[in-house]
CSV table of C-alpha atoms and ligand atoms in Angstrom, one decimal:
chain,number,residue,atom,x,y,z
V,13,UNK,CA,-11.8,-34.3,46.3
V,14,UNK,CA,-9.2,-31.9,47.3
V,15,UNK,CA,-8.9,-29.5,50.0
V,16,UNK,CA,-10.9,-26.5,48.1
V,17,UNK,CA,-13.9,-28.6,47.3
V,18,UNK,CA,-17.0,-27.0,48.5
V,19,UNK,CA,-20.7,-28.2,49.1
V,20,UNK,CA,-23.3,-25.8,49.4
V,21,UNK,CA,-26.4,-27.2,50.6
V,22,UNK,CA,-29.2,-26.6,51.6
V,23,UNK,CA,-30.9,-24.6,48.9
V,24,UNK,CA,-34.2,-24.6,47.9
V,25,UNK,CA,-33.9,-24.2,44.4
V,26,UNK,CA,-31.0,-23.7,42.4
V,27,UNK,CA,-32.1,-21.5,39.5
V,28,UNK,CA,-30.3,-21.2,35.8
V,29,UNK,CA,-30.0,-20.4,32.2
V,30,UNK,CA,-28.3,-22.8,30.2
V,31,UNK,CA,-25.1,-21.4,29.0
V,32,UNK,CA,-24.1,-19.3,25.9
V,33,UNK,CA,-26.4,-16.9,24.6
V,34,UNK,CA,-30.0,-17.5,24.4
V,35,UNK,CA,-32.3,-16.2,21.6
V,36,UNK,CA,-35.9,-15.7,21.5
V,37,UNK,CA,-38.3,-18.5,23.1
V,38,UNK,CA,-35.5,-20.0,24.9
V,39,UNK,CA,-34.7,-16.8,26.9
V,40,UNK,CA,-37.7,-18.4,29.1
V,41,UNK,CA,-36.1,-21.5,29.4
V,42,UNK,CA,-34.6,-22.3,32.9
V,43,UNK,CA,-33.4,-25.0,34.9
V,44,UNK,CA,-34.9,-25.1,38.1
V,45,UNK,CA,-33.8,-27.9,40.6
V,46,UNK,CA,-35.4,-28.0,43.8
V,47,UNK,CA,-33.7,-29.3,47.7
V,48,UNK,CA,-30.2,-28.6,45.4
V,49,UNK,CA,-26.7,-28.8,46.1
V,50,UNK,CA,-24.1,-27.0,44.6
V,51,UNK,CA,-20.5,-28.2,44.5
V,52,UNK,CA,-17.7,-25.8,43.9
V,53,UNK,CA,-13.8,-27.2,42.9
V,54,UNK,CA,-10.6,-24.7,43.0
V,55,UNK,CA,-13.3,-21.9,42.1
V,56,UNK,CA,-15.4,-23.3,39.3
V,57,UNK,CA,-18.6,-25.5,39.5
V,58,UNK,CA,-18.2,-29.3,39.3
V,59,UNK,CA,-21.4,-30.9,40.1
V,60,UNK,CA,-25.1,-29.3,40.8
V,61,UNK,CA,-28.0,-31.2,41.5
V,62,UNK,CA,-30.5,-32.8,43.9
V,63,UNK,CA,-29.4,-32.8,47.4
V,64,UNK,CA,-30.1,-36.4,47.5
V,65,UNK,CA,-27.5,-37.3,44.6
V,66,UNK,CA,-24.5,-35.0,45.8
V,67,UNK,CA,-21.0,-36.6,45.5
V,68,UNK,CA,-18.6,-37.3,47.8
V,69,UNK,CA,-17.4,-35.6,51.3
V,70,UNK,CA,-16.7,-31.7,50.6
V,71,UNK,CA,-16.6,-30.0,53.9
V,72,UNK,CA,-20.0,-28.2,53.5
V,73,UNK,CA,-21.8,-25.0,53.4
V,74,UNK,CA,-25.6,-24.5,54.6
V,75,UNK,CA,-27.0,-22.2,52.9
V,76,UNK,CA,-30.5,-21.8,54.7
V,77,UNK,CA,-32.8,-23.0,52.6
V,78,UNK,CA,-32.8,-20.1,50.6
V,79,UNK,CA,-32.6,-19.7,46.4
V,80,UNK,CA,-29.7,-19.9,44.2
V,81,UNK,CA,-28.9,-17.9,41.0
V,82,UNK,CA,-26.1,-17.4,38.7
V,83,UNK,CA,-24.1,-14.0,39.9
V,84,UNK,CA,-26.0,-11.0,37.5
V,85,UNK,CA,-23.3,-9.6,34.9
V,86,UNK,CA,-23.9,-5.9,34.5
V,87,UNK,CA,-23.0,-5.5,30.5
V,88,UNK,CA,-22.8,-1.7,30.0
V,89,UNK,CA,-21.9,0.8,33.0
V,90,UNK,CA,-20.3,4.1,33.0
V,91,UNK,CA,-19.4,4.0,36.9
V,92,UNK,CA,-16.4,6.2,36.8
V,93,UNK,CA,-17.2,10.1,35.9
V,94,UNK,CA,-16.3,13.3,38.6
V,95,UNK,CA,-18.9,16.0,39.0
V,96,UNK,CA,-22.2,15.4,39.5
V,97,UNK,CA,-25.3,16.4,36.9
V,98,UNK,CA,-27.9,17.7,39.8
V,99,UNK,CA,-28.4,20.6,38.1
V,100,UNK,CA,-29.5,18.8,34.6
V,101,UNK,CA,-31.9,16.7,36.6
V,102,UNK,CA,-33.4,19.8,37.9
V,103,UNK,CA,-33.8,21.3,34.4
V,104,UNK,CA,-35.0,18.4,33.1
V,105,UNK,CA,-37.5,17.7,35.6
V,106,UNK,CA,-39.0,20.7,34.4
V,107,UNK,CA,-39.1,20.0,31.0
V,108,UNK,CA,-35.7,20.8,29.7
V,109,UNK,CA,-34.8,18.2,27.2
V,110,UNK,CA,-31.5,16.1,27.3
V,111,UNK,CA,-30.6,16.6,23.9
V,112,UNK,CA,-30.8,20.1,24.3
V,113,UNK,CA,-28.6,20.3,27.5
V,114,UNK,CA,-26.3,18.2,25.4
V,115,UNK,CA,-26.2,20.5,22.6
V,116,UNK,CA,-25.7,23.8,24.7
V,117,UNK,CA,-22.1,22.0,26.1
V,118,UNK,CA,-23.7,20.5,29.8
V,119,UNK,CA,-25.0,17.1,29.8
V,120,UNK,CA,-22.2,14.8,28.8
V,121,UNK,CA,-19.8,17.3,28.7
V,122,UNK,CA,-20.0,19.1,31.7
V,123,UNK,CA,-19.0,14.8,33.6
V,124,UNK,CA,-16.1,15.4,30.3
V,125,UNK,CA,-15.1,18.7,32.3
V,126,UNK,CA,-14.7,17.3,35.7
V,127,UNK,CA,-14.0,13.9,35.0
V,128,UNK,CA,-10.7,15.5,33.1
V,129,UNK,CA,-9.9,17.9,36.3
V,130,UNK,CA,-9.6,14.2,38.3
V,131,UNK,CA,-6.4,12.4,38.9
V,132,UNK,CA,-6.7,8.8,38.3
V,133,UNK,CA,-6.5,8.6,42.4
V,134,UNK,CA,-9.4,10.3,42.5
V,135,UNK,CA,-11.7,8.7,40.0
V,136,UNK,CA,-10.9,5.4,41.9
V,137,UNK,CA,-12.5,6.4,45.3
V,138,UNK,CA,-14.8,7.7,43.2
V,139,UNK,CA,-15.9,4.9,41.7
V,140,UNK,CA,-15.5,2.0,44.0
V,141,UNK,CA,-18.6,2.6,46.5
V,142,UNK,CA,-20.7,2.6,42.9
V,143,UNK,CA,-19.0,-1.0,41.7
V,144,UNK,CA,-19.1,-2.2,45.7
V,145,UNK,CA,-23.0,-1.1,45.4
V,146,UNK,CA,-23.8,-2.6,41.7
V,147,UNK,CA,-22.0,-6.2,43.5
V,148,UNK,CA,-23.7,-6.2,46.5
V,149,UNK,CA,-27.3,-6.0,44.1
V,150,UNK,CA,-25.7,-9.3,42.3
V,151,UNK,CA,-23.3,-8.0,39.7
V,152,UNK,CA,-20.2,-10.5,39.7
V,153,UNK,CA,-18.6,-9.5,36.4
V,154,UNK,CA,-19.2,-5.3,35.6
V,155,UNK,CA,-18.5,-3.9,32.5
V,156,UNK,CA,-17.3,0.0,32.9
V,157,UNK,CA,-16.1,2.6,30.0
V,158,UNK,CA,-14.3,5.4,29.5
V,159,UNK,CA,-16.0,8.3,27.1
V,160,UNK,CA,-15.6,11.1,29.5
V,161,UNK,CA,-12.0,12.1,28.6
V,162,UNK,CA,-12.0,15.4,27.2
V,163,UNK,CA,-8.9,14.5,24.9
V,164,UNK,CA,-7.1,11.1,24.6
V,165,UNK,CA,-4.7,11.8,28.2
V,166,UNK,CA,-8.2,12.0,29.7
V,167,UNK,CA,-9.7,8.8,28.2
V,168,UNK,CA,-6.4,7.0,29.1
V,169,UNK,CA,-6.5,8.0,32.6
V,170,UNK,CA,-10.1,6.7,32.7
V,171,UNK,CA,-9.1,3.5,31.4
V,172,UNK,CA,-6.0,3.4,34.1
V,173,UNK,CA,-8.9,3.9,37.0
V,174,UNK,CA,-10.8,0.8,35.6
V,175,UNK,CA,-7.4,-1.0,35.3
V,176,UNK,CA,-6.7,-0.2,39.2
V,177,UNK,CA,-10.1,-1.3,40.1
V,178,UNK,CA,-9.5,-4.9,38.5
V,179,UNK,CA,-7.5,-5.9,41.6
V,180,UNK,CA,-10.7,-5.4,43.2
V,181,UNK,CA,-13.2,-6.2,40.7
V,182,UNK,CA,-14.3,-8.5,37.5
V,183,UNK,CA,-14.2,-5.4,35.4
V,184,UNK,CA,-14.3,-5.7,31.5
V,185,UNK,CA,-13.1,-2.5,30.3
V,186,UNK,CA,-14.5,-0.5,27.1
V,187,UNK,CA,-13.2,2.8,25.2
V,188,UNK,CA,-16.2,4.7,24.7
V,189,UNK,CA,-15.9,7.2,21.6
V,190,UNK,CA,-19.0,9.2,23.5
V,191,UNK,CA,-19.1,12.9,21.9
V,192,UNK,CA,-16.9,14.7,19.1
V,193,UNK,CA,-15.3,17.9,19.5
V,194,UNK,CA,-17.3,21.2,19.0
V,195,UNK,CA,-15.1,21.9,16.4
V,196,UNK,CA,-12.5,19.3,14.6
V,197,UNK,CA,-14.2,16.4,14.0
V,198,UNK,CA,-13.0,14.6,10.8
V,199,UNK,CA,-9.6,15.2,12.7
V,200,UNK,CA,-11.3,13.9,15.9
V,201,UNK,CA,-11.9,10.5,13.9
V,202,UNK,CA,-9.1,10.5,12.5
V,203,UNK,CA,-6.9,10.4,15.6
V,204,UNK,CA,-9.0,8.1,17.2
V,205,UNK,CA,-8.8,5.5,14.5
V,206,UNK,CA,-4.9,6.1,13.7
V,207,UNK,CA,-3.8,6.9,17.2
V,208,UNK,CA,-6.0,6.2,20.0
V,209,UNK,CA,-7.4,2.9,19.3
V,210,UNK,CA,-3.6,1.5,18.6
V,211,UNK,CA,-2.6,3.2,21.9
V,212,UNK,CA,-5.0,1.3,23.8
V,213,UNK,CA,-4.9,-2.1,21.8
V,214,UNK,CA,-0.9,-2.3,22.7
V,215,UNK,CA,-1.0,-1.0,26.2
V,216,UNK,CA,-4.3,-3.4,26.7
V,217,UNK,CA,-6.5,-0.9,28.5
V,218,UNK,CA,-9.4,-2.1,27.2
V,219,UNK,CA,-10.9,-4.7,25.4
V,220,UNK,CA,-13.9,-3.2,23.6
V,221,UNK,CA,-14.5,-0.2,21.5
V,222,UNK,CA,-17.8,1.6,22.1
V,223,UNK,CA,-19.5,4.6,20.2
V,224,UNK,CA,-22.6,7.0,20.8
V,225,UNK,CA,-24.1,6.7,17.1
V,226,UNK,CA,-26.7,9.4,17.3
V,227,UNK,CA,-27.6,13.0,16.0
V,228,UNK,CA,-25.9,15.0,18.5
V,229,UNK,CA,-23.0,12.4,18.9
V,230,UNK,CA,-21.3,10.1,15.5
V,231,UNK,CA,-22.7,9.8,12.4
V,232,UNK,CA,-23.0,6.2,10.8
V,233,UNK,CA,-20.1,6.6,8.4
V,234,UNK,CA,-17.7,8.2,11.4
V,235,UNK,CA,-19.1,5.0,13.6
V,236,UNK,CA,-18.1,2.8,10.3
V,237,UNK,CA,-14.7,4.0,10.3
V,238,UNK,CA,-14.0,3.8,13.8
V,239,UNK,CA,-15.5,0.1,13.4
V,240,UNK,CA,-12.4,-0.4,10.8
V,241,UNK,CA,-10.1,0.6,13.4
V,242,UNK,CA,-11.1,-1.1,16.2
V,243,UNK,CA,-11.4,-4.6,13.8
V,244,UNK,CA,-8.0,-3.9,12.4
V,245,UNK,CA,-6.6,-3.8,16.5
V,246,UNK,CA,-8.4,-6.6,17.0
V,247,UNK,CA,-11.1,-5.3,19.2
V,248,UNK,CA,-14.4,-6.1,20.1
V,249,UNK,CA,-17.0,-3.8,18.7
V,250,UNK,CA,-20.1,-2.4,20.4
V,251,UNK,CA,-22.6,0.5,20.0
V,252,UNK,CA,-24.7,2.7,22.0
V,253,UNK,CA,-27.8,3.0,18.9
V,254,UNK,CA,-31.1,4.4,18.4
V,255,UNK,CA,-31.4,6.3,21.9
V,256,UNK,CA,-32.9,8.7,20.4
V,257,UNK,CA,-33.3,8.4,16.6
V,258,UNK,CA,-32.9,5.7,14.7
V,259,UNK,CA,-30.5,6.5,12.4
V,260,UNK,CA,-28.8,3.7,11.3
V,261,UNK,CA,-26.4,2.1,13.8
V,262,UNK,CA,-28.3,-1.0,15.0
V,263,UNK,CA,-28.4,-1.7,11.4
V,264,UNK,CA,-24.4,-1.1,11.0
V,265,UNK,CA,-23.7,-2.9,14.5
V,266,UNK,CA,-25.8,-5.8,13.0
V,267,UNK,CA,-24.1,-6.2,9.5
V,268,UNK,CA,-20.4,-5.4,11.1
V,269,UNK,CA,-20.9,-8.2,13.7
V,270,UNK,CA,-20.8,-5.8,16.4
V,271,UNK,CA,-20.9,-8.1,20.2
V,272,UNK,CA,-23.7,-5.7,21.2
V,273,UNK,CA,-25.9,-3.0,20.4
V,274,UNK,CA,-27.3,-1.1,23.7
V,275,UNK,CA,-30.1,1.2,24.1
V,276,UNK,CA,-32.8,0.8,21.2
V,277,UNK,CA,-35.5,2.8,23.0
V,278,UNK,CA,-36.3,4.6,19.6
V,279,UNK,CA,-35.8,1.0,17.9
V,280,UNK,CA,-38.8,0.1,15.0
V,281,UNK,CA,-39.8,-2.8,13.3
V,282,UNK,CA,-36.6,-2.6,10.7
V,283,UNK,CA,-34.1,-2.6,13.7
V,284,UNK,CA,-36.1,-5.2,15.3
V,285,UNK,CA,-35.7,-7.5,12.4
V,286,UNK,CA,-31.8,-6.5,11.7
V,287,UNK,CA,-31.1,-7.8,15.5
V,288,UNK,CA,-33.3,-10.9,15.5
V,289,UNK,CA,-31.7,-12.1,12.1
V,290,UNK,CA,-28.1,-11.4,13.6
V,291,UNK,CA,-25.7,-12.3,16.1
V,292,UNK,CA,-25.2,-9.3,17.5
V,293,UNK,CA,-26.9,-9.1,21.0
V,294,UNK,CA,-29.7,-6.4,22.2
V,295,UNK,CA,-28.8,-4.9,25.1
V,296,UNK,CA,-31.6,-2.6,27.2
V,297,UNK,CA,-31.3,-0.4,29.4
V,298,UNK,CA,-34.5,0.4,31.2
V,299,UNK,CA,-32.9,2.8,33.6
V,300,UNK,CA,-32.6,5.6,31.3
V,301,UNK,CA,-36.3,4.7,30.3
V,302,UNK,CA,-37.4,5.5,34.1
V,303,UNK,CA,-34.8,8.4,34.4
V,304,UNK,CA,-35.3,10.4,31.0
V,305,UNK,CA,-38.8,9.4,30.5
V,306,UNK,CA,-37.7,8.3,27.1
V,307,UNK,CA,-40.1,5.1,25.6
V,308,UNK,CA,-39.0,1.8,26.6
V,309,UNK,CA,-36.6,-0.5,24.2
V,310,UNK,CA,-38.7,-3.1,22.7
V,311,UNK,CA,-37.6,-6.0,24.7
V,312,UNK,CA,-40.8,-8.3,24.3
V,313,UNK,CA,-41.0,-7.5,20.7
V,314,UNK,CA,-37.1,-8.3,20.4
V,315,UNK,CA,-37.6,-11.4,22.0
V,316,UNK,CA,-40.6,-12.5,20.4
V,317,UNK,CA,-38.8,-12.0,16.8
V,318,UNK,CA,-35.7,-14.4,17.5
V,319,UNK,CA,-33.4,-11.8,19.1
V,320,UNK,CA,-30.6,-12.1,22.2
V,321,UNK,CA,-31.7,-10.0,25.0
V,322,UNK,CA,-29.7,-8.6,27.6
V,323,UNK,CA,-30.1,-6.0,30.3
V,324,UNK,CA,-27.7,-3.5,31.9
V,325,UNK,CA,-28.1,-0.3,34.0
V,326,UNK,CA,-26.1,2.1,32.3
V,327,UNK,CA,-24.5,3.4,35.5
V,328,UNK,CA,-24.3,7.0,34.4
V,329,UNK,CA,-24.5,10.5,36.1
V,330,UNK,CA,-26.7,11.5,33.1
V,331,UNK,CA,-29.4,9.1,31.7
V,332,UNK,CA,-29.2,6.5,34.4
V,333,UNK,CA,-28.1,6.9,38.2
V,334,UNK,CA,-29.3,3.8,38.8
V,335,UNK,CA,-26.9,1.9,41.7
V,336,UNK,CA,-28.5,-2.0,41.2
V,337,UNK,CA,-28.2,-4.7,38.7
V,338,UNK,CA,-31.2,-6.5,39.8
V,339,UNK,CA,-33.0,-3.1,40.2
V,340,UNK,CA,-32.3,-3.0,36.1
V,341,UNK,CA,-33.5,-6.6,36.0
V,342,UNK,CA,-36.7,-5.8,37.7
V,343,UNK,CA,-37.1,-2.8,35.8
V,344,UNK,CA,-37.0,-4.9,32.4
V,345,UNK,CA,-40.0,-6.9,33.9
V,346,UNK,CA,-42.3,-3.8,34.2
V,347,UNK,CA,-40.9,-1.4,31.4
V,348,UNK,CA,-39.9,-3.7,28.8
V,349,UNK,CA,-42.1,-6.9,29.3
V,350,UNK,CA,-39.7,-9.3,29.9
V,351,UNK,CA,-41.0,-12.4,32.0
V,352,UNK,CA,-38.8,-12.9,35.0
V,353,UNK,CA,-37.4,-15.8,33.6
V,354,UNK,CA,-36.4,-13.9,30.7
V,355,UNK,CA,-35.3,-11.0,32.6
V,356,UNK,CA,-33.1,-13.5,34.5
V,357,UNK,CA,-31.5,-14.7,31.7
V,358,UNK,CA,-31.3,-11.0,30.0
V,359,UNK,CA,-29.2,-10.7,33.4
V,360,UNK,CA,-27.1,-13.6,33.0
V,361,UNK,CA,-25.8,-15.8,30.3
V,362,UNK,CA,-26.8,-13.3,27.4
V,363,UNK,CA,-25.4,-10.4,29.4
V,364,UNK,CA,-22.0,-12.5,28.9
V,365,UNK,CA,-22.4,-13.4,25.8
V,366,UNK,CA,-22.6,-9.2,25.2
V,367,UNK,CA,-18.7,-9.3,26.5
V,368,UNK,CA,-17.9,-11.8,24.4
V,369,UNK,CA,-17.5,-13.9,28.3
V,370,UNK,CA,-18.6,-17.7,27.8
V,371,UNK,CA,-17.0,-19.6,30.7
V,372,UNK,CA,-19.2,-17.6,33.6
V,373,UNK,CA,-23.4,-16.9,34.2
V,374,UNK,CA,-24.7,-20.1,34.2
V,375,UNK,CA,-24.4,-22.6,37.0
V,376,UNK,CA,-23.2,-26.0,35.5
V,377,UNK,CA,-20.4,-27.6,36.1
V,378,UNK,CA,-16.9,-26.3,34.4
V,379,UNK,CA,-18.8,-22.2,34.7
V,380,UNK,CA,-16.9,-20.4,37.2
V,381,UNK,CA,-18.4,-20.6,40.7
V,382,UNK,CA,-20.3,-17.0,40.5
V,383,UNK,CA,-23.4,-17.1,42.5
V,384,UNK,CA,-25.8,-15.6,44.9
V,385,UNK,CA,-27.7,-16.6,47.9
V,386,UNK,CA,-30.9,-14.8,47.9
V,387,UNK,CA,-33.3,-14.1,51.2
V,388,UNK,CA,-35.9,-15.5,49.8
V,389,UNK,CA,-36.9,-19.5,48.8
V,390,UNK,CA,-38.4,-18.7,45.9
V,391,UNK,CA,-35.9,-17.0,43.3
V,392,UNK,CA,-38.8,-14.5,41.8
V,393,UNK,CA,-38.3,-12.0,44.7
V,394,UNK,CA,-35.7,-11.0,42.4
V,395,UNK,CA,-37.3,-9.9,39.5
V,396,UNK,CA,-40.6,-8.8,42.0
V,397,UNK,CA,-38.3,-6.3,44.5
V,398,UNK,CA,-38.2,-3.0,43.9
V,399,UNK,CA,-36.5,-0.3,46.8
V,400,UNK,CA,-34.9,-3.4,48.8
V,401,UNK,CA,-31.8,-5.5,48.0
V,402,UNK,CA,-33.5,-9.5,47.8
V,403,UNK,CA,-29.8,-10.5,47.2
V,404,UNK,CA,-28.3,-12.0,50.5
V,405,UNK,CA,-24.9,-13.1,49.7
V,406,UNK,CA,-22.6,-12.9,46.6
V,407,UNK,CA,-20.2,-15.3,45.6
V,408,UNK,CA,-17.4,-15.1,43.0
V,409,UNK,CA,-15.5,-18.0,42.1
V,410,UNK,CA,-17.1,-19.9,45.0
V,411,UNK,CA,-16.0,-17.4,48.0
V,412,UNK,CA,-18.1,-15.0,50.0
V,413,UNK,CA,-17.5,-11.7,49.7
V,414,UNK,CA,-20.6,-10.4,51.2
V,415,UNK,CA,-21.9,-11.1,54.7
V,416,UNK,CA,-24.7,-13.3,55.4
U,23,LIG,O1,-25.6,5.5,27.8
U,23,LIG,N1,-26.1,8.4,25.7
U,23,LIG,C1,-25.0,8.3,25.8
U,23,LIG,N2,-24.3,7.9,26.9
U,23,LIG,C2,-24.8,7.6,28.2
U,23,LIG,C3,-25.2,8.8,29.0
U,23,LIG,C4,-24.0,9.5,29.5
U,23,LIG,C5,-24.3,10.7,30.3
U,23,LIG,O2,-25.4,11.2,30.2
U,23,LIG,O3,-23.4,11.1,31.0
U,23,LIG,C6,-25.9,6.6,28.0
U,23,LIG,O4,-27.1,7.0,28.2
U,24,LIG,FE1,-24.3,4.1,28.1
């Protein structure tokens, strides 16, 4: 034992996954150890089990008889944007569509317009209160993209804001190829493949490439090529697909060995089976579902043919205001027919394993010491709660950081 050694106690079940992505019928699979202990070593887990069995002489940590689960990993966010889109949720309350809002130049690229009037400065203070309230909901480890730069100075400065907010946050950063230009495209592509992409690969801004592969956004063969680039910069590879229309990039995202694909509310039978035969994992967003009114992602059929499921909020001005990781969680229970357990995972290891992160989001021993205390003993309340926060304390790397 050394000075840093930690046992938390007293809790009355300690909840998990087992680590690395899990497919299919073993999504429901958890561990659930009641009276646990939980003992945390220079800020990664070294032992969990019964109460009874723990080791040694930690200095110790009562946690209140109260559940355990691994800290939630938030796998596709879009938390820093200027502006605000009030008046497209007003339109489209009354019917106007977001497509069309998208096509006559508001939408998406009325956040590109204000987001590129913002100094990095800015988009910091505006984004922090939205990653302080996505932890304090259970998020430990947030992804966040770019995609609202209106030209590459834009999408660099967006990338600079997530950069600043690592000294605050786990942040995994993504360039997000979101919309092309009204006019200029096959330029666009080009510059983004040739120029861009490079740019951030050497400078290390981000770690993922992302594109909106979609009828009023990048066509297959532009997402294909963009693919080429990111591979030959040696950066991961991810897709938003099939939000709308399925036109073919779940199926590209599956055979380029994309980490993720995210959305699939318009998603059929063919998609279905292209993700469940892959590696690629499907990640759903059921905020947008409950925002846009679009149909849910088929997360029980996706599950029930094999696939990888994981959950996000999509954090977004646009399709998905929605300020809680669990509250996505929850929301994937109702709307997409996960089980909790499932959902829980979804939330967890196979949210991760959508990052390409394999050494956090499940709680045995060698995992970084990521966790949450929740306020209730029994660790459904946090797939049940909807409106309140069921999440008492978060953890990361086995400190504190919120108040009991
Ligand atoms: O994930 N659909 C594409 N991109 C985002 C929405 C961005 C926005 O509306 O500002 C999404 O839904
Ligand atoms: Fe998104």
């Amino acid at each position: 034992m050394t000075g840093t050694d930690t046992l938390f106690t007293n809790i009355s079940q300690l909840v998990t996954p087992r680590p690395g992505v899990q497919r299919g019928a073993a999504m429901g699979d958890l561990s659930v150890i009641p009276d646990a202990a939980l003992l945390v070593s220079d800020g990664r887990i070294r032992w969990v089990g019964p109460r009874a069995e723990a080791p040694g002489t930690a200095q110790e940590h009562d946690l209140g008889g109260v559940a355990v689960v691994p800290g939630l990993i938030d796998p596709h966010t879009h938390a820093v944007w200027a502006g605000n889109r009030l008046a497209d949720f007003e339109a489209r309350v009354q019917g106007v569509p977001y497509e069309d809002i998208l096509a006559r130049g508001g939408g998406i690229r009325s956040s590109m317009r204000a987001t590129g009037a913002a100094s990095v400065e800015e988009l910091v203070a505006l984004a922090r209160p939205r990653l302080q309230a996505l932890r304090t909901s259970g998020a430990t480890t947030t992804e966040v993209k770019s995609g609202y730069g209106l030209d590459f100075d834009a999408e660099q400065k967006m990338l600079r804001a997530i950069q600043a907010l690592q000294a605050e946050f786990h942040l995994t950063p993504t360039l997000l190829i979101h919309v092309p230009p009204t006019e200029g495209r096959t330029e666009y592509v080009r510059a983004v493949c040739e120029e861009l992409i490079p740019e951030v690969a050497n400078t290390g801004l981000a770690e993922t490439v992302d594109v909106f592969c979609e009828k009023e956004a990048f066509t297959v063969e532009e997402t294909r090529q963009i693919f080429v680039a990111a591979h030959a910069n040696e950066l991961h590879f991810k897709l938003h697909a099939d939000q709308f229309h399925a036109i073919g990039g779940t199926e590209l995202a599956c055979e380029l060995r994309a980490l993720s694909v995210d959305h699939l509310e318009a998603s059929g039978p063919a998609q279905i089976a292209a993700l469940a035969a892959s590696n690629t994992v499907a990640t759903i967003l059921p905020g947008v579902t409950l925002h846009l009114g679009l149909p849910a992602a088929p997360g029980r059929a996706l599950i029930d043919a094999g696939a990888a499921v994981a959950v996000g909020t999509d954090l977004n001005p646009g399709s998905s205001p929605v300020f809680s990781t669990q509250l996505a969680l929850a929301l994937a229970v109702r709307l997409n027919r996960l089980t909790p357990a499932e959902a829980l995972t979804a939330c967890t290891v196979n949210a991760a394993a959508a990052l390409g992160l394999g050494d956090r989001a499940a709680l045995v021993p060698g995992q970084r010491a990521d966790f949450l205390a929740l306020h209730s003993a029994d660790w459904r309340d946090l797939a049940y709660t909807l409106g309140a926060n069921p999440v008492r304390s978060v953890f990361v790397s086995g400190s504190g950081i919120q108040a009991l």
